[in-house]
Short mmCIF file of C-alpha atoms and ligand atoms in Angstrom, two decimals:
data_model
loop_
_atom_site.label_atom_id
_atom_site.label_comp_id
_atom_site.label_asym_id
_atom_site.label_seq_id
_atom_site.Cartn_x
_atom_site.Cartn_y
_atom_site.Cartn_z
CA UNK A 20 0.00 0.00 0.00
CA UNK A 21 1.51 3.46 -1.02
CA UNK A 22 -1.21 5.67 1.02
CA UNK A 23 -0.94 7.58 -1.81
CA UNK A 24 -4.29 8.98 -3.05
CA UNK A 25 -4.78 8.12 -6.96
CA UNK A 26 -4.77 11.43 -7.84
CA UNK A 27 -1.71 12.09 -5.92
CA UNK A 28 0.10 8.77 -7.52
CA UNK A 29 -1.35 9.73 -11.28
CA UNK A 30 0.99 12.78 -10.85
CA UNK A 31 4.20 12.61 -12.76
CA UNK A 32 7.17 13.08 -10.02
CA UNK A 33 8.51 16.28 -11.27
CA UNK A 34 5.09 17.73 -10.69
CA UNK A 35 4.67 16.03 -6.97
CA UNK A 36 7.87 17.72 -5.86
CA UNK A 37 6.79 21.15 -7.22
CA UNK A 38 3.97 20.65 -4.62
CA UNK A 39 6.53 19.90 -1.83
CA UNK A 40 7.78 23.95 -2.82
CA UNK A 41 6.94 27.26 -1.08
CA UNK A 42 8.25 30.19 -2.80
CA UNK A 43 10.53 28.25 -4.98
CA UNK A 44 12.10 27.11 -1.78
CA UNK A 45 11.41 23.55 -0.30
CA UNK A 46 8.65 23.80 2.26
CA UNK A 47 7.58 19.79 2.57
CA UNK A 48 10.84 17.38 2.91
CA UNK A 49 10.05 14.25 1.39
CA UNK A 50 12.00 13.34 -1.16
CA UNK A 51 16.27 13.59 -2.29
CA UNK A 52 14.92 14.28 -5.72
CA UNK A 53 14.47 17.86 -4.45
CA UNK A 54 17.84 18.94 -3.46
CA UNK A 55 19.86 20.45 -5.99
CA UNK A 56 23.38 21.19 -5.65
CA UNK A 57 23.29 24.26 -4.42
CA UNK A 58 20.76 23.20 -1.92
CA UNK A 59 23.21 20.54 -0.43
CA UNK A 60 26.53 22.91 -1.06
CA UNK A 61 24.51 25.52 1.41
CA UNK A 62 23.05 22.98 4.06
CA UNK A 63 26.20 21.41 4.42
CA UNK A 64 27.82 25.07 4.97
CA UNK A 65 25.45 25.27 7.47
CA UNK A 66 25.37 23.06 9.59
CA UNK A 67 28.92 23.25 9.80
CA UNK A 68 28.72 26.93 10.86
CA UNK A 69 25.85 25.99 13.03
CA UNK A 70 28.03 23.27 15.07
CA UNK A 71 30.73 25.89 15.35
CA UNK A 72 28.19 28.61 16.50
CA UNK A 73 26.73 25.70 18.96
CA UNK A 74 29.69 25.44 20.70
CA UNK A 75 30.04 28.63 22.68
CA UNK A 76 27.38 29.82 25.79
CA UNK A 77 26.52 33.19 23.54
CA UNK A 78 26.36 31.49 20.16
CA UNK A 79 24.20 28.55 21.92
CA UNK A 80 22.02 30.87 23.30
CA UNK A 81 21.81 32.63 20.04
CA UNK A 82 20.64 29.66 18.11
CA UNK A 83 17.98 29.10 21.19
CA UNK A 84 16.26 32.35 19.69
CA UNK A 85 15.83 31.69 16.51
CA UNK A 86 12.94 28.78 16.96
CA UNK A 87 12.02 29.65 20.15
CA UNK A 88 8.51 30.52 18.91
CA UNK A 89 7.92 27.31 17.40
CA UNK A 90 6.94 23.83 17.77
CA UNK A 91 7.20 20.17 16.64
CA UNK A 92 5.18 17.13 16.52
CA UNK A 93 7.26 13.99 15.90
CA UNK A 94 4.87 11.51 14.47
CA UNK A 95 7.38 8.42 14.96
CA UNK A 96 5.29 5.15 14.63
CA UNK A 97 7.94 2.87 13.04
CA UNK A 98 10.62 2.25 15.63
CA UNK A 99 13.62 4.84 16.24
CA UNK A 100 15.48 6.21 19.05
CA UNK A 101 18.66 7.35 16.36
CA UNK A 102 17.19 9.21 14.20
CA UNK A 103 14.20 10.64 16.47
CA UNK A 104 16.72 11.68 19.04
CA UNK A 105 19.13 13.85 16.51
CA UNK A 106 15.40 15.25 15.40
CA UNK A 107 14.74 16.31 19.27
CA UNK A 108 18.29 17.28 19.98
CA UNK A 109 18.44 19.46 16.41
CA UNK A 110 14.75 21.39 17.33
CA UNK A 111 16.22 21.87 21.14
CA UNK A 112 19.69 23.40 19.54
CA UNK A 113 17.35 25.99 17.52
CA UNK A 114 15.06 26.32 20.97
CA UNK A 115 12.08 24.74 19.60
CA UNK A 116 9.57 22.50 22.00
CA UNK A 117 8.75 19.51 20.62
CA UNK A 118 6.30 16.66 21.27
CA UNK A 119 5.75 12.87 20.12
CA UNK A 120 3.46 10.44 19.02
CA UNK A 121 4.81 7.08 18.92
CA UNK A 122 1.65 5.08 18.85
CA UNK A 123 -1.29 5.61 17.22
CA UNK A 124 -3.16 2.65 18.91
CA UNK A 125 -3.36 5.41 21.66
CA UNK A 126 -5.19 7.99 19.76
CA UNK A 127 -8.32 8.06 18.35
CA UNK A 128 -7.69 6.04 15.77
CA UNK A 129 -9.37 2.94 18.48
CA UNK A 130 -12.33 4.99 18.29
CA UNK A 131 -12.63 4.24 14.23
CA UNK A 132 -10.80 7.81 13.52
CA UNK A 133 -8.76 7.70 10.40
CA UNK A 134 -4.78 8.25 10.62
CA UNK A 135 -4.62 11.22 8.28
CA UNK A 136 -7.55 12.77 10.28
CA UNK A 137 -5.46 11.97 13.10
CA UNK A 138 -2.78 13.94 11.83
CA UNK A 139 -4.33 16.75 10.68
CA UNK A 140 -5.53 17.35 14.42
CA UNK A 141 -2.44 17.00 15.69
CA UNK A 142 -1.15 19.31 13.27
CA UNK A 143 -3.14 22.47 14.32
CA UNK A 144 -1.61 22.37 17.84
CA UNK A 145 2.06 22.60 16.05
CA UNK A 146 4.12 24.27 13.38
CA UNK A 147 6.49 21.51 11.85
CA UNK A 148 5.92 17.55 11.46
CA UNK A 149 8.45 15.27 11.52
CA UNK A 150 6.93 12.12 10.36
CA UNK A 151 8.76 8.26 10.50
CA UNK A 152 5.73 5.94 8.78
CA UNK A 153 5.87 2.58 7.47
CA UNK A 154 3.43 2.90 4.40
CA UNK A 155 5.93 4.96 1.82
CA UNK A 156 3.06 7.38 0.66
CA UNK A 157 2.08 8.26 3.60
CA UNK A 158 4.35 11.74 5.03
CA UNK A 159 3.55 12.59 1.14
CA UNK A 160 0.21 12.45 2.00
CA UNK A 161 0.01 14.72 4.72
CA UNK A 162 2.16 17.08 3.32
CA UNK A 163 -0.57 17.41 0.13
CA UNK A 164 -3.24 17.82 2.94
CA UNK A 165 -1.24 20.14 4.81
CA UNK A 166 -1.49 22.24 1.21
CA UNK A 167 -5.23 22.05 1.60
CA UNK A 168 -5.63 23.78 4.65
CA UNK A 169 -6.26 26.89 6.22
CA UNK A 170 -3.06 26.50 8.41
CA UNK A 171 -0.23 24.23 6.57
CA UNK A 172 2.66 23.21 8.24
CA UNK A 173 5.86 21.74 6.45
CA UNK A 174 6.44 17.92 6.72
CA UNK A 175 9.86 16.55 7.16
CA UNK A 176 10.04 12.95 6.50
CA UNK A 177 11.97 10.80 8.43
CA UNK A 178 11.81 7.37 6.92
CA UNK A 179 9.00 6.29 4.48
CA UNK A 180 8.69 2.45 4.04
CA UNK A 181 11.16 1.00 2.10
CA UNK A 182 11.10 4.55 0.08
CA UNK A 183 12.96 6.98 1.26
CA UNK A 184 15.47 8.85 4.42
CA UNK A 185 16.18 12.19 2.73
CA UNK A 186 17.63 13.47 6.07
CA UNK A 187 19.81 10.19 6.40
CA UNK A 188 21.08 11.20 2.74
CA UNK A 189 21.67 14.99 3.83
CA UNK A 190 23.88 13.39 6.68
CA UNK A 191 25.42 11.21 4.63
CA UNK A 192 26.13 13.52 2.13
CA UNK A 193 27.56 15.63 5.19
CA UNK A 194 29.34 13.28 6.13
CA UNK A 195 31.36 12.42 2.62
CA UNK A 196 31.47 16.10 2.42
CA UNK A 197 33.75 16.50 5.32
CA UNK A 198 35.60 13.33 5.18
CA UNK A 199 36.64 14.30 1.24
CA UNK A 200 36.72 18.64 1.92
CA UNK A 201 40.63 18.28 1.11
CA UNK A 202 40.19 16.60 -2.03
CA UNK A 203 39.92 19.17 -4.99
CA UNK A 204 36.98 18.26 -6.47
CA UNK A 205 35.13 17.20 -3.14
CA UNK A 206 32.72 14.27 -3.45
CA UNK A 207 33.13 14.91 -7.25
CA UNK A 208 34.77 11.36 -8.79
CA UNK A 209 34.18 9.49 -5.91
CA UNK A 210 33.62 6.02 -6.12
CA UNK A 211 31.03 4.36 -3.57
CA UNK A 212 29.84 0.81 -3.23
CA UNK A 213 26.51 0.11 -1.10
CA UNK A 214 26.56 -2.97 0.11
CA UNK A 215 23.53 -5.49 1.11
CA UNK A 216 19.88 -4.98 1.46
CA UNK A 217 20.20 -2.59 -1.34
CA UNK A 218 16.90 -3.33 -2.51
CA UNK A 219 14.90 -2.41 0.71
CA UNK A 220 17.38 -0.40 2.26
CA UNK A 221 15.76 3.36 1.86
CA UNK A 222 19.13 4.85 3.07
CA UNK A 223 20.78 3.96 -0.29
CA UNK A 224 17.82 4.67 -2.58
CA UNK A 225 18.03 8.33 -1.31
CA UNK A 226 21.72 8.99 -0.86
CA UNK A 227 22.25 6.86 -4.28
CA UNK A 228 19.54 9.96 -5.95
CA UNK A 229 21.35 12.43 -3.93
CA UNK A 230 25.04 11.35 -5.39
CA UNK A 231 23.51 12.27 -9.18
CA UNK A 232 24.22 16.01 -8.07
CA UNK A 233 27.86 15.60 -8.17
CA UNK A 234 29.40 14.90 -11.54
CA UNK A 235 31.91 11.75 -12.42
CA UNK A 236 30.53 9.76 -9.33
CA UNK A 237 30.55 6.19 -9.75
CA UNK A 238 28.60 3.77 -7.75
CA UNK A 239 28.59 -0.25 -7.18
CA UNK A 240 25.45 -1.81 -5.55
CA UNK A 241 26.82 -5.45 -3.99
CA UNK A 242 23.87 -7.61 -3.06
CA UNK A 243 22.49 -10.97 -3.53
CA UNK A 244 20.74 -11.68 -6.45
CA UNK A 245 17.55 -11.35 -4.30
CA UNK A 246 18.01 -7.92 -2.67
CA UNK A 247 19.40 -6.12 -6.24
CA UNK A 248 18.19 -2.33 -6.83
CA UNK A 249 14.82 -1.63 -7.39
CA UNK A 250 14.01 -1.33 -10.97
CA UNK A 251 12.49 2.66 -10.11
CA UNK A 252 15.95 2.97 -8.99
CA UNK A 253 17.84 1.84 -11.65
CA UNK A 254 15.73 3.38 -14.07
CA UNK A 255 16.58 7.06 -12.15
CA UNK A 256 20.08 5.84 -12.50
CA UNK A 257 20.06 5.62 -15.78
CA UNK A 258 18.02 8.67 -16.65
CA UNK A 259 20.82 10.51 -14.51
CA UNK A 260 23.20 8.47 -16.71
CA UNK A 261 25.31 7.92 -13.65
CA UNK A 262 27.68 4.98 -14.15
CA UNK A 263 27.13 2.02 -11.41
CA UNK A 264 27.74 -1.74 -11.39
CA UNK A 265 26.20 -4.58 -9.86
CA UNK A 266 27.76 -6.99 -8.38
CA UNK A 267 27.56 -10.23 -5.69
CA UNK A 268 31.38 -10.07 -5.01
CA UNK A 269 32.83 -7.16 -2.57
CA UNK A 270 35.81 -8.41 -3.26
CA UNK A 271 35.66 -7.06 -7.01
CA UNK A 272 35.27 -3.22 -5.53
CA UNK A 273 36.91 -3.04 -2.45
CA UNK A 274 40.36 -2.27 -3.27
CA UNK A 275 39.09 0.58 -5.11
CA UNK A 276 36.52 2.40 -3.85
CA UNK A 277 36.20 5.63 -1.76
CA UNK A 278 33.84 5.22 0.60
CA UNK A 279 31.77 1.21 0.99
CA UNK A 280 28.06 1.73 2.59
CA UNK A 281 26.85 -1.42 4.24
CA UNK A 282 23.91 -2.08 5.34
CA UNK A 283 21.48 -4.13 7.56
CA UNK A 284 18.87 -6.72 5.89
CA UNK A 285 15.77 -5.21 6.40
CA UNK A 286 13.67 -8.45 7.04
CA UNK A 287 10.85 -6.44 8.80
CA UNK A 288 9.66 -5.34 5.06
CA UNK A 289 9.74 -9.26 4.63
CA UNK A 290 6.13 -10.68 3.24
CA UNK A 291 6.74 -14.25 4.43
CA UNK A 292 10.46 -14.43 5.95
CA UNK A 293 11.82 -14.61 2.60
CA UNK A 294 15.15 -12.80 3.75
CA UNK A 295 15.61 -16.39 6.22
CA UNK A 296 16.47 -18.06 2.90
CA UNK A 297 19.26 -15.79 1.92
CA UNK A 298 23.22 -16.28 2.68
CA UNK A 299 23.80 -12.77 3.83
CA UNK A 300 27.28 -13.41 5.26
CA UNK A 301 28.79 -12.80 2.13
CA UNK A 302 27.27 -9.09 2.58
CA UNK A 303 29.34 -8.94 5.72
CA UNK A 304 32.01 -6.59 5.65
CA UNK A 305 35.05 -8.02 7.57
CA UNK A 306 38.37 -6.35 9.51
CA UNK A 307 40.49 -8.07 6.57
CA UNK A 308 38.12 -6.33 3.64
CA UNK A 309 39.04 -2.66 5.17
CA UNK A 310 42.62 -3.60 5.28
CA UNK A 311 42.44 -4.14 2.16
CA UNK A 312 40.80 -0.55 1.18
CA UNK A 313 42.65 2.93 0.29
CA UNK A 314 44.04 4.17 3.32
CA UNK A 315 42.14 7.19 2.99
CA UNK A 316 39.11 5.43 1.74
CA UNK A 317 35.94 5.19 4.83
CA UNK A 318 33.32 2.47 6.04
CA UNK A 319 29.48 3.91 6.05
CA UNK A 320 26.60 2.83 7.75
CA UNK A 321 23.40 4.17 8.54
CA UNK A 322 22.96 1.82 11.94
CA UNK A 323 21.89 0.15 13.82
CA UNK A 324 24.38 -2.85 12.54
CA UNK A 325 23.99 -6.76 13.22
CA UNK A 326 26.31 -8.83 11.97
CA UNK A 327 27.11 -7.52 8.76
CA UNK A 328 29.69 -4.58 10.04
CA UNK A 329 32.57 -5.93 12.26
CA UNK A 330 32.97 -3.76 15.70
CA UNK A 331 36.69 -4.67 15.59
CA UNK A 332 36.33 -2.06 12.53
CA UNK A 333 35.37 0.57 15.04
CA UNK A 334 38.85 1.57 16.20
CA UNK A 335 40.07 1.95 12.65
CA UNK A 336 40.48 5.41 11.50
CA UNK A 337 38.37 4.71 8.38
CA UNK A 338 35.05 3.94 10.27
CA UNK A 339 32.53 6.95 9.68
CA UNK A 340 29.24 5.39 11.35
CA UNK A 341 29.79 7.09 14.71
CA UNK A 342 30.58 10.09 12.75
CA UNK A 343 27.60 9.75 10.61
CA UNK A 344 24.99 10.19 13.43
CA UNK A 345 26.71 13.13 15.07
CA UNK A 346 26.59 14.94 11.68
CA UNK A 347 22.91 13.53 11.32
CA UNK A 348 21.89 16.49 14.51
CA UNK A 349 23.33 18.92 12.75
CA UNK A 350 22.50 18.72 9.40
CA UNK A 351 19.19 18.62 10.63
CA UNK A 352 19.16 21.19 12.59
CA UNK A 353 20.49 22.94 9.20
CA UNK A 354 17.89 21.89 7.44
CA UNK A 355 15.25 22.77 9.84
CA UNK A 356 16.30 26.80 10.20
CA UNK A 357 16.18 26.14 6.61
CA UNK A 358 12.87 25.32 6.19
CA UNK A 359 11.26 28.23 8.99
CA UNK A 360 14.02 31.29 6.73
CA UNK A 361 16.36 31.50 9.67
CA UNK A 362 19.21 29.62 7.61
CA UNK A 363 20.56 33.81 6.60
CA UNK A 364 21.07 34.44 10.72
CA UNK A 365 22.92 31.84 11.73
CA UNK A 366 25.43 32.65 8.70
CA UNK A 367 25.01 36.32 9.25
CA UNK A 368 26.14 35.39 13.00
CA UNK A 369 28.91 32.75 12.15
CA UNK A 370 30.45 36.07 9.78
CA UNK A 371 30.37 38.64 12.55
CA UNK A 372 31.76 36.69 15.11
CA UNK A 373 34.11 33.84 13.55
CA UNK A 374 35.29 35.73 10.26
CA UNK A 375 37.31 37.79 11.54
C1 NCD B 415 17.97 3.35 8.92
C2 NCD B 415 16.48 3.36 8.61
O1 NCD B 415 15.68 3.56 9.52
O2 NCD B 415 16.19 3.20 7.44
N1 NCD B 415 18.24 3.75 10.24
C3 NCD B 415 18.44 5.08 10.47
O3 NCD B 415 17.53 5.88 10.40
N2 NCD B 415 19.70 5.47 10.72
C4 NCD B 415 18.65 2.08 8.57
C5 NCD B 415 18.13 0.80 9.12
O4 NCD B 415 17.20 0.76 9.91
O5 NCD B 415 18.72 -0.22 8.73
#
């Protein structure tokens, strides 16, 4: 089920995202397809001003004022601590309140109430959603009814089905951004190889759409023949004629690439424990496969990790996952001043005290 209403699905895509925009600037964040270049370039900027603002009592309490007027409703009903946390932490850096609904079996939704309906009450009580949702349609949804009413507030998804994480692609994008800044050309040429569940994994279907903004990259997706890219996918990577590989074998890519993004299976999308049947050890990336990478090459995951990331990796200086989430709170708080126009004071405060 998409949760998509047919005359929301019947849309072509380009014209979907042009209903995510506010004044030519993104109002609704739902999908990677709507960040440009530019758009990442000057959230990545940022946040990394932000962090360095953060870090001082006056800049701190700075940042406090810029929200302070504002609130939140995290709509979280697929699990997360991660990624809900860096959400609370990133509205409490710009002084916003926030507060959650995790279950919707406690709402009126036991009294026969609809979900959207649900939402759209819970909406008029706040000024930003932050929506997790199994069903992949559905934070699309509510940001199209959130056009229809009197009092819209923007939508930031934070996971949709097997669909999409546009904020885990901002971070990860943040986070190749920093660990490549002394590289001329940036993230430009890099090559990356996702690794596992890449069919379900919505981590790699949005950073893999976000990578298309940065010429020469090339990508490898290794997974068993079960788990391969979508076909949607590979049909945007070819549209965006970006040059990828597929691949069982890790050990065809690892001596070469830049940056290798494993990932979990993601069995809970599972229809009838299908994933039980696959060997998914050969997905596992092992101590001896980094040792075998560039030295200045890193290891990527969006976490939480089983088995198929090796914590004796941790300790080596190539690991980026801990990284990753740390860069995940500010990016998003980034992104968030971004959305409410406050991105301009944060820079214009960064210049006048730290430029000097
Ligand atoms: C990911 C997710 O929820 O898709 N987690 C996260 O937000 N960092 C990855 C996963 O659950 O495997």
């Amino acid at each position: 089920m998409s949760g998509l209403s047919e005359d929301l699905a019947s849309l072509p895509l380009r014209e979907r995202l042009t209903l995510l925009m506010n004044n030519e600037k993104i109002f609704h964040v739902i999908f990677a397809q709507q960040f440009d270049r530019d758009v990442l370039d000057f959230l990545c900027r940022t946040a990394t001003q932000l962090r360095k603002v953060a870090k001082s009592v006056e800049g701190a309490k700075f940042l406090q004022t810029l929200l302070g007027h504002k609130s939140a409703m995290l709509y979280f009903t697929q699990p997360s601590t991660r990624t809900f946390l860096s959400f609370v932490r990133a509205c409490q850096y710009l002084g916003m309140n926030y507060s959650e609904v995790r279950d919707p079996r406690t709402s009126s939704m036991v009294k026969g109430e609809s979900e959207i309906d649900g939402v759209r009450t819970f909406s008029s009580y706040f000024d930003l959603i932050i929506m997790r949702h199994r069903e992949k349609g559905f934070a699309e949804r509510t940001a199209h009814l959130m056009n229809q009413i009197a009092r819209p507030v923007p939508v930031i998804s934070g996971g949709a089905g097997t669909d999409e994480h546009p904020t885990q692609a901002l971070l990860d994008i943040y986070t190749l951004q920093r660990s490549f800044e002394a590289r001329p050309n940036g993230i430009e040429g890099l090559y990356l190889a996702f690794m596992g569940d890449v069919a379900r994994g919505r981590t790699v279907r949005s950073l893999a759409q976000l990578l298309a903004c940065y010429p020469d990259v090339r990508l490898a997706f290794v997974a068993p023949e079960e788990l391969r890219i979508r076909d949607n996918l590979r049909a945007f990577l070819d549209r965006a004629d970006l040059d990828y590989i597929e691949t069982e074998d890790v050990n065809e890519v690892i001596e070469d690439v830049d940056a290798v993004y494993v990932t979990r299976m993601q069995d809970e999308y599972d229809v009838d424990h299908e994933s039980e049947a696959i060997d998914y050890t050969r997905f596992h990336l092992t101590l001896e496969h980094v040792q075998r990478m560039k030295s200045d090459a890193i290891v990527m995951h969006p976490l939480p990790r089983r088995e198929e990331l090796d914590p004796r990796i941790d300790t080596d200086h190539r690991a980026m996952y801990w990284r990753q989430e740390r860069n995940g709170m500010w990016i998003r708080a980034a992104l968030i001043a971004y959305v409410f126009n406050v991105e301009a004071r944060i820079l214009d405060y960064y210049g006048t005290h730290y430029n000097y």
